[in-house]
Amino acid sequence: MNSQLSTDLPVPTLQLRGFDIHAGLIPADGQAGWVDDIRAVVAAAPLVVPITPGGRAMSVRMTAAGRLGWVTDRAGYRYAARHPGGGDWPPIPARVLGLWHRVTGLQRAPNCCLINFYGAGARMGMHQDKDEGDFTFPVLSVSLGDDALFRIGGVDQPAPTQSLWLKSGDVVVMGGEARLAFHGIDRVRHGSSALLPKGGRINLTLRVVAD
Ligand code: MD3
Ligand code: FE
């Protein structure tokens, strides 16, 4: 059997406006290994408080792995080859790349794994992801830790929105019409998961950025 056959791609548990949701794709007993990998990335590339071009601190803390990381400061939003503190971003962990290839079926590897950490009270306002310079590839999201209320809008704002709770181990693929849809995280139920000893939520987004 050729393991690259499209019939081996996991079947989404739900499809919503171009979003493919794979609820519980990462089994509970496999999630600690993901956290270990993320801790190693954070040890090499510490989480930072991103500052919007308008000078406001975002409530999430952020870092990245891969050739490029998304950064923001007074100079603007952009993908950068270096951590704000200097130095290359660490490589994307092998198990993260493995999930990308298994779920998307693509040969092409992502060159950015953005890592968002949501502590108590953190959220993310509705936005589009438009800095990648190439929208032909999907974005893949992995949720770990506390439950989060994810809101999906349309490509044009204003459009009706739909909300769903993302739980630890859920994977979402945003491709096609969903790739340029507005989306955000309204709130996180702090302490709802026992994966992280002090609570919190980790979101990974895997991206192919024009390079
Ligand atoms: C839809 N992160 O990092 S993941 C982001 O949970 C971001 O931290 C949220 O939005 C989080 O930009 C939501 C789901 C997601 C990520 C990227 C997308 C949805 C997307 C890109 C295009 C369309
Ligand atoms: Fe986003």
CSV table of N, CA and C and ligand atoms in Angstrom, one decimal, residues 127 129 183 207, ligand 2:
chain,number,residue,atom,x,y,z
A,127,HIS,N,-9.6,38.6,12.7
A,127,HIS,CA,-8.6,39.1,11.8
A,127,HIS,C,-8.5,38.1,10.6
A,129,ASP,N,-5.5,36.3,8.0
A,129,ASP,CA,-4.0,36.1,7.9
A,129,ASP,C,-3.6,36.3,6.4
A,183,HIS,N,-11.3,35.3,11.4
A,183,HIS,CA,-11.4,34.3,12.5
A,183,HIS,C,-10.8,34.9,13.8
A,207,ARG,N,2.3,27.0,8.4
A,207,ARG,CA,2.0,27.9,7.3
A,207,ARG,C,3.1,27.7,6.2
B,2,FE,FE,-5.2,33.9,12.3
